[in-house]
Backbone as ProteinMPNN parsed JSONL, in Angstrom:
{"seq_chain_A": "XXXXXXXXXXXXXXXXXXXXXXXXXXXXXXXXXXXXXXXXXXXXXXXXXXXXXXXXXXXXXXXXXXXXXXXXXXXXXXXXXXXXXXXXXXXXXXXXXXXXXXXXXXXXXXXXXXXXXXXXXXXXXXXXXXXXXXXXXXXXXXXXXXXXXXXXXXXXXXXXXXXXXXXXXXXXX", "coords_chain_A": {"N_chain_A": [[-22.803, 8.202, -5.002], [-22.642, 7.38, -2.17], [-21.05, 6.56, 0.026], [-18.737, 7.904, -0.494], [-16.64, 10.761, -1.137], [-15.95, 13.832, -2.917], [-13.289, 14.584, -2.714], [-11.913, 12.356, -1.917], [-11.963, 9.674, -3.729], [-12.061, 6.99, -3.099], [-13.905, 4.274, -1.865], [-15.279, 4.104, 1.467], [-16.05, 1.707, 2.532], [-15.972, -1.707, 1.526], [-17.851, -3.276, -0.956], [-19.996, -5.85, -0.005], [-20.756, -9.368, -0.223], [-23.902, -10.716, 0.152], [-24.798, -13.178, 2.621], [-27.081, -14.695, 2.454], [-29.509, -15.327, -0.056], [-31.127, -12.586, -1.474], [-33.41, -12.685, -2.972], [-34.894, -15.399, -2.874], [-35.079, -18.442, -4.773], [-37.889, -20.29, -5.793], [-38.875, -23.652, -4.824], [-39.751, -25.126, -6.98], [-38.509, -24.093, -9.251], [-37.601, -23.32, -12.608], [-35.025, -24.568, -14.846], [-33.962, -22.512, -16.323], [-34.519, -20.274, -14.699], [-32.911, -20.917, -12.512], [-30.353, -20.882, -13.709], [-30.253, -18.191, -14.47], [-30.331, -16.994, -11.934], [-27.96, -18.03, -10.822], [-26.11, -16.892, -12.578], [-26.445, -14.176, -12.001], [-25.578, -14.148, -9.348], [-22.864, -14.915, -9.631], [-22.0, -12.766, -11.114], [-22.323, -10.694, -9.226], [-20.438, -11.564, -7.383], [-18.034, -11.324, -8.836], [-17.994, -8.543, -9.221], [-17.729, -7.701, -6.547], [-15.207, -8.772, -5.965], [-13.611, -7.243, -7.673], [-14.014, -4.693, -6.559], [-12.816, -5.091, -4.045], [-10.179, -5.574, -4.825], [-9.565, -3.078, -5.97], [-9.728, -1.427, -3.707], [-7.652, -2.45, -2.086], [-5.379, -2.081, -3.716], [-5.405, 0.682, -4.027], [-4.894, 1.47, -1.394], [-2.248, 0.499, -1.125], [-0.948, 2.016, -3.075], [-1.174, 4.565, -1.996], [0.475, 4.272, 0.259], [2.902, 3.849, -1.048], [3.231, 6.312, -2.366], [3.516, 8.031, -0.17], [5.916, 7.055, 0.907], [7.619, 7.617, -1.247], [7.63, 10.384, -1.156], [9.191, 10.883, 1.097], [11.636, 9.896, 0.123], [12.102, 11.79, -1.889], [12.342, 14.098, -0.331], [14.706, 13.403, 1.002], [16.516, 13.451, -1.138], [16.394, 16.167, -1.84], [17.42, 17.404, 0.476], [19.962, 16.292, 0.413], [20.886, 17.437, -1.951], [20.961, 20.19, -1.259], [22.839, 19.975, 0.751], [25.203, 19.52, -0.564], [26.088, 21.985, -1.353], [27.102, 23.023, 1.053], [29.169, 21.23, 1.435], [30.911, 21.879, -0.654], [31.42, 24.514, 0.039], [32.708, 24.067, 2.448], [35.05, 22.748, 1.58], [36.238, 24.83, 0.14], [36.695, 26.762, 2.163], [38.393, 25.255, 3.772], [40.61, 24.854, 2.185], [41.32, 27.503, 1.737], [41.782, 28.846, 4.188], [43.481, 27.766, 7.106], [42.162, 27.635, 9.594], [39.986, 27.44, 12.523], [37.425, 27.889, 11.558], [36.435, 26.266, 9.562], [35.515, 24.02, 10.863], [32.971, 24.571, 11.747], [31.551, 24.604, 9.338], [31.909, 21.971, 8.586], [30.509, 20.642, 10.601], [27.91, 21.494, 9.987], [27.59, 20.299, 7.494], [27.765, 17.543, 8.172], [25.529, 17.393, 9.803], [23.506, 17.866, 7.897], [23.805, 15.54, 6.375], [22.984, 13.649, 8.246], [20.295, 14.348, 8.542], [19.451, 13.758, 5.952], [19.845, 10.987, 5.963], [17.917, 10.251, 7.873], [15.483, 10.986, 6.588], [15.666, 9.29, 4.357], [15.558, 6.804, 5.648], [12.957, 6.915, 6.752], [11.48, 6.959, 4.365], [12.197, 4.465, 3.318], [11.08, 2.765, 5.257], [8.357, 3.246, 4.874], [7.937, 2.4, 2.191], [8.679, -0.253, 2.35], [6.582, -1.473, 3.636], [4.653, -1.962, 1.748], [2.431, -4.17, 0.349], [1.058, -6.757, -1.701], [-2.268, -7.177, -3.11], [-3.417, -9.025, -0.942], [-5.772, -10.03, 0.318], [-7.579, -10.076, -1.79], [-6.373, -11.94, -3.517], [-6.464, -14.258, -1.921], [-9.253, -14.498, -1.645], [-10.031, -14.892, -4.314], [-8.777, -17.329, -4.796], [-10.239, -18.971, -3.027], [-12.764, -18.74, -4.189], [-12.324, -19.836, -6.745], [-11.657, -22.446, -6.032], [-14.03, -23.254, -4.894], [-15.727, -23.215, -7.067], [-14.687, -25.117, -8.72], [-14.699, -28.054, -10.841], [-14.301, -30.403, -9.39], [-15.636, -30.2, -6.999], [-18.247, -30.686, -7.682], [-18.501, -33.269, -8.595], [-18.857, -35.394, -6.773], [-21.718, -36.061, -5.093], [-22.194, -36.908, -2.551], [-20.244, -36.036, -0.861], [-19.872, -33.16, 0.881], [-18.829, -29.865, -0.086], [-15.986, -28.415, 1.34], [-15.701, -25.559, 3.321], [-13.615, -22.956, 4.098], [-13.346, -21.748, 7.332], [-11.667, -20.152, 8.651], [-10.392, -17.009, 9.451], [-8.312, -14.654, 7.845], [-5.425, -13.41, 9.465], [-4.999, -10.014, 10.516], [-2.685, -7.826, 8.84], [0.435, -7.269, 10.382], [1.936, -4.368, 11.612], [5.001, -3.188, 12.053], [6.344, -0.845, 12.019], [5.37, 1.326, 13.399], [3.771, 3.314, 12.41]], "CA_chain_A": [[-21.604, 8.199, -4.161], [-23.129, 7.515, -0.805], [-19.968, 6.454, 1.005], [-17.553, 8.536, -1.061], [-16.737, 12.191, -1.319], [-15.266, 14.238, -4.135], [-11.857, 14.722, -2.472], [-11.378, 11.012, -1.737], [-12.871, 8.832, -4.503], [-12.002, 5.606, -2.647], [-15.014, 4.022, -0.937], [-14.9, 3.823, 2.847], [-16.31, 0.299, 2.77], [-15.961, -2.54, 0.331], [-19.128, -3.921, -1.161], [-19.943, -7.237, 0.456], [-21.682, -10.308, -0.821], [-24.782, -11.194, 1.224], [-24.694, -14.603, 2.891], [-28.329, -15.327, 2.031], [-30.039, -14.749, -1.277], [-32.161, -11.595, -1.198], [-34.604, -13.131, -3.693], [-34.736, -16.853, -3.002], [-35.799, -19.093, -5.861], [-38.828, -21.279, -5.258], [-38.422, -25.037, -4.941], [-40.112, -25.671, -8.292], [-37.999, -23.164, -10.258], [-37.123, -23.957, -13.829], [-33.566, -24.52, -15.03], [-33.656, -21.161, -16.792], [-34.486, -19.382, -13.537], [-31.726, -21.263, -11.726], [-29.181, -20.385, -14.427], [-30.279, -16.734, -14.352], [-29.957, -16.666, -10.556], [-26.529, -18.326, -10.658], [-25.364, -15.878, -13.334], [-26.491, -12.925, -11.238], [-24.73, -14.288, -8.166], [-21.466, -14.888, -10.074], [-21.73, -11.382, -11.489], [-22.128, -9.952, -7.976], [-19.17, -12.01, -6.81], [-16.942, -10.711, -9.601], [-17.975, -7.108, -8.891], [-17.176, -7.541, -5.201], [-13.765, -9.044, -6.057], [-12.98, -6.067, -8.296], [-14.024, -3.619, -5.557], [-11.806, -5.419, -3.044], [-8.863, -5.357, -5.432], [-9.349, -1.634, -6.093], [-9.481, -0.861, -2.377], [-6.322, -2.854, -1.618], [-4.345, -1.446, -4.541], [-5.41, 2.105, -3.678], [-4.197, 1.582, -0.11], [-0.818, 0.31, -1.337], [-0.429, 3.158, -3.84], [-1.026, 5.683, -1.053], [1.688, 4.014, 1.04], [4.039, 4.07, -1.935], [3.391, 7.747, -2.583], [4.053, 8.611, 1.053], [7.324, 6.665, 0.966], [8.389, 8.333, -2.266], [7.801, 11.776, -0.701], [10.364, 10.895, 1.967], [12.815, 9.774, -0.733], [12.305, 13.084, -2.549], [12.89, 14.995, 0.694], [16.099, 13.024, 1.221], [17.303, 13.95, -2.27], [16.467, 17.633, -1.749], [18.369, 17.73, 1.545], [21.295, 15.943, -0.087], [21.261, 18.442, -2.933], [21.353, 21.404, -0.548], [24.041, 19.744, 1.563], [26.404, 19.584, -1.402], [26.565, 23.363, -1.299], [27.923, 23.165, 2.247], [30.403, 20.478, 1.25], [31.807, 22.684, -1.472], [31.82, 25.663, 0.858], [33.672, 23.531, 3.402], [36.32, 22.519, 0.906], [36.822, 26.133, -0.188], [37.213, 27.342, 3.403], [39.489, 24.424, 4.25], [41.793, 25.137, 1.367], [41.664, 28.927, 1.818], [42.385, 29.16, 5.494], [43.643, 26.597, 7.958], [41.721, 28.01, 10.934], [38.888, 26.652, 13.055], [36.146, 28.22, 10.938], [35.98, 25.14, 8.754], [34.84, 23.031, 11.704], [31.543, 24.897, 11.743], [30.994, 24.15, 8.066], [31.9, 20.512, 8.616], [29.395, 20.228, 11.457], [26.673, 21.708, 9.223], [27.537, 19.268, 6.451], [27.448, 16.265, 8.817], [24.131, 17.498, 10.223], [22.673, 17.679, 6.704], [23.85, 14.127, 6.023], [22.155, 12.924, 9.207], [18.9, 14.611, 8.162], [19.222, 12.98, 4.738], [19.714, 9.583, 6.359], [16.63, 10.074, 8.561], [14.427, 10.998, 5.572], [15.79, 8.065, 3.567], [15.07, 5.711, 6.479], [11.493, 7.018, 6.796], [10.989, 6.529, 3.058], [12.377, 3.015, 3.227], [10.103, 2.104, 6.127], [7.036, 3.35, 4.248], [7.881, 1.588, 0.978], [8.842, -1.651, 2.748], [5.29, -1.977, 4.108], [3.735, -2.19, 0.637], [2.154, -5.572, 0.061], [0.098, -6.93, -2.785], [-3.667, -7.342, -2.67], [-3.456, -10.379, -0.391], [-7.147, -10.466, 0.561], [-8.183, -10.378, -3.081], [-5.797, -13.192, -4.002], [-7.032, -15.338, -1.108], [-10.669, -14.625, -1.972], [-10.138, -15.482, -5.652], [-8.43, -18.748, -4.654], [-11.381, -19.645, -2.416], [-13.846, -18.786, -5.166], [-12.007, -20.802, -7.8], [-11.739, -23.803, -5.501], [-15.444, -23.566, -4.677], [-16.38, -23.39, -8.36], [-13.986, -26.122, -9.527], [-15.541, -29.222, -11.139], [-14.125, -31.481, -8.421], [-16.64, -30.047, -5.947], [-19.558, -31.084, -8.175], [-18.472, -34.668, -9.031], [-19.406, -36.272, -5.75], [-22.826, -35.395, -4.404], [-22.254, -37.347, -1.171], [-19.249, -35.317, -0.075], [-20.103, -31.714, 0.77], [-17.632, -29.04, -0.278], [-15.521, -27.817, 2.583], [-15.517, -24.118, 3.257], [-12.676, -22.518, 5.123], [-13.955, -20.815, 8.267], [-10.625, -19.356, 9.302], [-10.25, -15.665, 8.917], [-6.897, -14.294, 7.809], [-5.043, -12.458, 10.501], [-4.673, -8.712, 9.939], [-1.233, -7.642, 8.724], [1.049, -6.56, 11.485], [2.737, -3.222, 11.201], [6.016, -3.008, 13.084], [7.059, 0.418, 11.867], [4.832, 2.298, 14.327], [3.042, 4.393, 11.723]], "C_chain_A": [[-22.007, 8.374, -2.708], [-22.015, 7.452, 0.219], [-18.655, 6.99, 0.462], [-17.731, 10.044, -1.015], [-15.877, 12.573, -2.516], [-13.758, 14.391, -3.943], [-11.185, 13.367, -2.344], [-12.29, 10.04, -2.475], [-12.859, 7.368, -4.081], [-13.151, 5.354, -1.668], [-14.501, 3.706, 0.457], [-15.103, 2.356, 3.189], [-16.269, -0.439, 1.444], [-17.308, -3.238, 0.244], [-19.018, -5.379, -0.753], [-20.973, -8.074, -0.273], [-22.576, -10.815, 0.296], [-24.661, -12.709, 1.379], [-25.95, -15.366, 2.483], [-28.84, -14.592, 0.801], [-31.175, -13.798, -0.933], [-33.488, -11.989, -1.85], [-34.493, -14.64, -3.88], [-35.611, -17.408, -4.118], [-36.698, -20.162, -5.254], [-38.316, -22.688, -5.535], [-38.736, -25.632, -6.31], [-39.658, -24.741, -9.415], [-37.482, -23.936, -11.462], [-35.607, -23.823, -13.929], [-33.15, -23.132, -15.496], [-33.571, -20.166, -15.642], [-33.262, -19.653, -12.673], [-30.447, -20.749, -12.379], [-29.111, -18.868, -14.321], [-29.846, -16.295, -12.948], [-28.472, -16.914, -10.317], [-25.671, -17.292, -11.385], [-25.332, -14.553, -12.581], [-25.582, -13.003, -10.012], [-23.249, -14.277, -8.531], [-21.073, -13.472, -10.466], [-21.493, -10.517, -10.249], [-20.802, -10.312, -7.321], [-17.99, -11.357, -7.52], [-16.859, -9.223, -9.295], [-17.368, -6.861, -7.518], [-15.674, -7.796, -5.187], [-13.03, -7.848, -6.653], [-12.931, -4.904, -7.317], [-12.961, -3.854, -4.482], [-10.413, -5.173, -3.594], [-8.567, -3.869, -5.559], [-9.026, -1.007, -4.744], [-8.087, -1.211, -1.882], [-5.217, -2.172, -2.411], [-4.269, 0.036, -4.244], [-4.673, 2.341, -2.368], [-2.68, 1.469, -0.304], [-0.2, 1.461, -2.137], [-0.242, 4.362, -2.927], [0.22, 5.494, -0.194], [2.936, 4.272, 0.202], [4.294, 5.544, -2.191], [3.976, 8.437, -1.351], [5.538, 8.286, 1.19], [8.165, 7.409, -0.052], [8.57, 9.802, -1.902], [9.016, 11.871, 0.217], [11.655, 10.731, 1.168], [13.116, 11.102, -1.434], [12.868, 14.098, -1.558], [14.36, 14.679, 0.969], [16.985, 13.536, 0.086], [17.451, 15.469, -2.233], [17.474, 18.048, -0.684], [19.796, 17.409, 1.099], [21.783, 16.973, -1.106], [21.719, 19.73, -2.255], [22.622, 21.194, 0.272], [25.307, 19.75, 0.721], [26.959, 21.005, -1.452], [27.503, 23.561, -0.104], [29.224, 22.377, 2.126], [31.404, 21.288, 0.416], [32.292, 23.919, -0.714], [32.866, 25.232, 1.872], [35.038, 23.331, 2.743], [37.009, 23.843, 0.562], [37.43, 26.783, 1.054], [38.423, 26.564, 3.915], [40.766, 24.721, 3.461], [42.254, 26.589, 1.524], [42.36, 29.261, 3.131], [42.431, 27.903, 6.334], [43.31, 26.949, 9.397], [40.496, 27.193, 11.314], [37.529, 26.965, 12.418], [35.588, 27.047, 10.123], [35.23, 24.086, 9.588], [33.326, 23.291, 11.745], [30.875, 24.41, 10.45], [30.93, 22.625, 8.006], [30.743, 19.991, 9.48], [28.066, 20.393, 10.724], [26.52, 20.628, 8.153], [27.154, 17.909, 7.047], [25.995, 16.261, 9.291], [23.179, 17.287, 9.035], [22.678, 16.213, 6.258], [22.988, 13.289, 6.971], [20.673, 13.121, 8.872], [18.541, 13.821, 6.902], [19.018, 11.508, 5.076], [18.374, 9.323, 7.051], [15.487, 10.055, 7.55], [14.474, 9.736, 4.711], [15.277, 6.862, 4.354], [13.546, 5.74, 6.567], [10.868, 6.575, 5.473], [11.09, 5.031, 2.885], [11.339, 2.275, 4.065], [8.705, 2.153, 5.527], [6.924, 2.416, 3.037], [7.972, 0.103, 1.32], [7.512, -2.266, 3.155], [4.324, -2.282, 2.976], [3.637, -3.691, 0.378], [1.152, -5.615, -1.086], [-1.313, -7.061, -2.236], [-3.907, -8.754, -2.146], [-4.882, -10.877, -0.174], [-7.843, -10.844, -0.74], [-7.67, -11.707, -3.608], [-6.377, -14.377, -3.24], [-8.495, -15.566, -1.458], [-10.864, -15.254, -3.346], [-9.787, -16.963, -5.604], [-9.596, -19.531, -4.058], [-12.53, -19.784, -3.408], [-13.561, -19.818, -6.239], [-12.054, -22.231, -7.285], [-13.193, -24.206, -5.257], [-16.164, -23.845, -5.984], [-15.713, -24.444, -9.233], [-14.879, -27.34, -9.723], [-15.404, -30.342, -10.11], [-15.129, -31.388, -7.284], [-18.012, -30.551, -6.373], [-19.619, -32.554, -8.575], [-19.16, -35.58, -8.024], [-20.505, -35.545, -4.994], [-22.907, -35.816, -2.948], [-21.293, -36.592, -0.28], [-19.497, -33.823, -0.207], [-18.773, -30.979, 0.613], [-17.253, -28.406, 1.051], [-15.283, -26.341, 2.362], [-14.608, -23.716, 4.404], [-13.348, -21.489, 6.022], [-12.925, -19.971, 8.982], [-10.557, -18.003, 8.641], [-8.771, -15.306, 8.914], [-6.591, -13.257, 8.88], [-4.684, -11.138, 9.852], [-3.165, -8.547, 9.864], [-0.695, -6.833, 9.9], [1.957, -5.479, 10.961], [3.728, -2.926, 12.318], [6.71, -1.658, 13.004], [6.528, 1.507, 12.794], [4.089, 3.432, 13.678], [1.596, 4.12, 11.799]], "O_chain_A": [[-21.735, 9.408, -2.098], [-22.026, 8.211, 1.188], [-17.582, 6.581, 0.904], [-18.848, 10.541, -0.872], [-15.161, 11.736, -3.065], [-13.013, 14.332, -4.922], [-9.996, 13.243, -2.637], [-13.299, 9.613, -1.914], [-13.592, 6.568, -4.663], [-13.35, 6.136, -0.738], [-13.431, 3.118, 0.62], [-14.403, 1.817, 4.045], [-16.502, 0.139, 0.383], [-17.836, -3.728, 1.243], [-18.059, -6.062, -1.114], [-21.928, -7.56, -0.856], [-22.066, -11.304, 1.304], [-24.451, -13.431, 0.404], [-25.882, -16.562, 2.197], [-28.628, -13.39, 0.643], [-32.085, -14.159, -0.186], [-34.559, -11.664, -1.337], [-34.046, -15.106, -4.928], [-36.714, -16.925, -4.375], [-36.308, -20.853, -4.313], [-37.438, -22.889, -6.373], [-38.05, -26.554, -6.751], [-40.349, -24.614, -10.426], [-36.99, -25.057, -11.339], [-34.989, -23.061, -13.186], [-32.095, -22.634, -15.101], [-32.676, -19.322, -15.603], [-32.644, -18.72, -12.159], [-29.559, -20.24, -11.696], [-28.034, -18.312, -14.105], [-29.085, -15.339, -12.797], [-27.8, -16.101, -9.682], [-24.635, -16.867, -10.875], [-24.297, -13.888, -12.533], [-24.896, -12.036, -9.68], [-22.449, -13.686, -7.806], [-19.959, -13.027, -10.19], [-20.569, -9.703, -10.224], [-20.125, -9.447, -6.766], [-17.053, -10.891, -6.872], [-15.762, -8.691, -9.127], [-16.586, -5.927, -7.337], [-14.939, -7.113, -4.474], [-11.95, -7.485, -6.189], [-11.925, -4.2, -7.245], [-12.285, -2.916, -4.061], [-9.558, -4.622, -2.9], [-7.447, -3.436, -5.288], [-8.147, -0.151, -4.65], [-7.404, -0.358, -1.314], [-4.222, -1.732, -1.835], [-3.176, 0.6, -4.212], [-3.914, 3.301, -2.244], [-1.917, 2.242, 0.276], [0.949, 1.834, -1.897], [0.734, 5.099, -3.064], [0.947, 6.455, 0.056], [3.91, 4.847, 0.688], [5.445, 5.98, -2.229], [4.826, 9.319, -1.471], [6.331, 9.156, 1.552], [9.297, 7.794, 0.238], [9.563, 10.411, -2.298], [9.787, 12.827, 0.13], [12.664, 11.356, 1.495], [14.28, 11.486, -1.551], [13.764, 14.87, -1.899], [15.168, 15.59, 1.149], [18.096, 14.005, 0.335], [18.514, 15.998, -2.557], [18.29, 18.941, -0.912], [20.724, 18.168, 1.377], [22.96, 17.333, -1.116], [22.744, 20.3, -2.629], [23.396, 22.131, 0.467], [26.393, 19.968, 1.258], [28.168, 21.197, -1.579], [28.559, 24.181, -0.228], [30.259, 22.795, 2.645], [32.587, 21.365, 0.746], [33.454, 24.309, -0.829], [33.819, 25.97, 2.126], [36.063, 23.713, 3.308], [38.228, 23.957, 0.681], [38.548, 27.297, 1.005], [39.37, 27.155, 4.434], [41.855, 24.822, 4.026], [43.45, 26.869, 1.451], [43.416, 29.894, 3.144], [41.524, 27.072, 6.278], [44.06, 26.618, 10.316], [40.022, 26.363, 10.537], [36.55, 26.301, 12.76], [34.372, 26.885, 10.026], [34.401, 23.349, 9.054], [32.52, 22.361, 11.773], [29.769, 23.872, 10.478], [29.997, 22.061, 7.435], [30.083, 19.015, 9.123], [27.19, 19.533, 10.826], [25.423, 20.108, 7.945], [26.314, 17.203, 6.49], [25.31, 15.243, 9.192], [22.164, 16.603, 9.166], [21.652, 15.704, 5.809], [22.34, 12.333, 6.546], [19.891, 12.171, 8.915], [17.441, 13.276, 6.805], [18.121, 10.861, 4.536], [17.763, 8.277, 6.834], [14.607, 9.198, 7.637], [13.431, 9.176, 4.376], [14.627, 5.986, 3.783], [12.907, 4.693, 6.466], [9.843, 5.893, 5.466], [10.173, 4.397, 2.363], [10.784, 1.269, 3.624], [7.945, 1.193, 5.66], [5.92, 1.72, 2.883], [7.381, -0.718, 0.619], [7.336, -3.477, 3.027], [3.25, -2.824, 3.236], [4.645, -4.378, 0.211], [0.489, -4.623, -1.39], [-1.515, -7.055, -1.021], [-4.524, -9.579, -2.821], [-5.171, -12.04, -0.456], [-8.603, -11.811, -0.788], [-8.453, -12.521, -4.098], [-6.741, -15.386, -3.843], [-8.933, -16.712, -1.558], [-11.771, -16.068, -3.527], [-10.416, -17.771, -6.287], [-9.91, -20.627, -4.522], [-13.191, -20.822, -3.461], [-14.444, -20.592, -6.609], [-12.449, -23.138, -8.017], [-13.543, -25.377, -5.401], [-17.112, -24.63, -6.012], [-16.128, -24.648, -10.374], [-15.723, -27.634, -8.876], [-16.317, -31.156, -9.974], [-15.445, -32.402, -6.661], [-18.86, -30.819, -5.522], [-20.706, -33.049, -8.872], [-19.956, -36.44, -8.4], [-20.255, -34.536, -4.335], [-23.606, -35.172, -2.166], [-21.501, -36.513, 0.93], [-19.349, -33.27, -1.297], [-17.737, -31.417, 1.113], [-18.11, -27.921, 1.789], [-14.731, -25.929, 1.342], [-14.828, -24.107, 5.55], [-13.86, -20.479, 5.541], [-13.276, -19.155, 9.835], [-10.654, -17.88, 7.42], [-8.053, -15.614, 9.865], [-7.387, -12.359, 9.157], [-4.123, -11.122, 8.757], [-2.439, -9.059, 10.716], [-1.297, -5.854, 10.341], [2.664, -5.67, 9.972], [3.345, -2.47, 13.395], [7.572, -1.354, 13.829], [7.19, 2.531, 12.958], [3.799, 4.431, 14.337], [0.792, 4.899, 11.287]]}, "name": "protein", "num_of_chains": 1, "seq": "XXXXXXXXXXXXXXXXXXXXXXXXXXXXXXXXXXXXXXXXXXXXXXXXXXXXXXXXXXXXXXXXXXXXXXXXXXXXXXXXXXXXXXXXXXXXXXXXXXXXXXXXXXXXXXXXXXXXXXXXXXXXXXXXXXXXXXXXXXXXXXXXXXXXXXXXXXXXXXXXXXXXXXXXXXXXX"}
């Protein structure tokens, strides 16, 4: 666990696939060596895809948990504010003096706090997205490994050089 700690089991970096082969195969390599090398490279690719998916899903779960905490806070405040509503109704029915206005103000204040917590929870949960980088990477891998790329030896396979733009976060968190 070089880039992990025991309190946060999520790696700080995602394992990457090297652009050049660390152990290049000689020009006169046998088919068995080429198949073994290709199998190892596909295995490394699959492991890297799984690591990327785990990192993205972990990030989204953390956002979801944070948003759900705000929803729970909103429910707790709403639960406590019902006490004031009932107290308000009792005072209103018991006496027709200005004392009830204070209880009404407290009740309205509790509703405003509930609305703020609910809004914060909504903003956190709304930002949850799927593992977009993993999906894009798997699509690129499957298109690169499709049989149509190997049919014509005169046409080289095209590789997308565009990098996806980072997701924009408009909530200010």
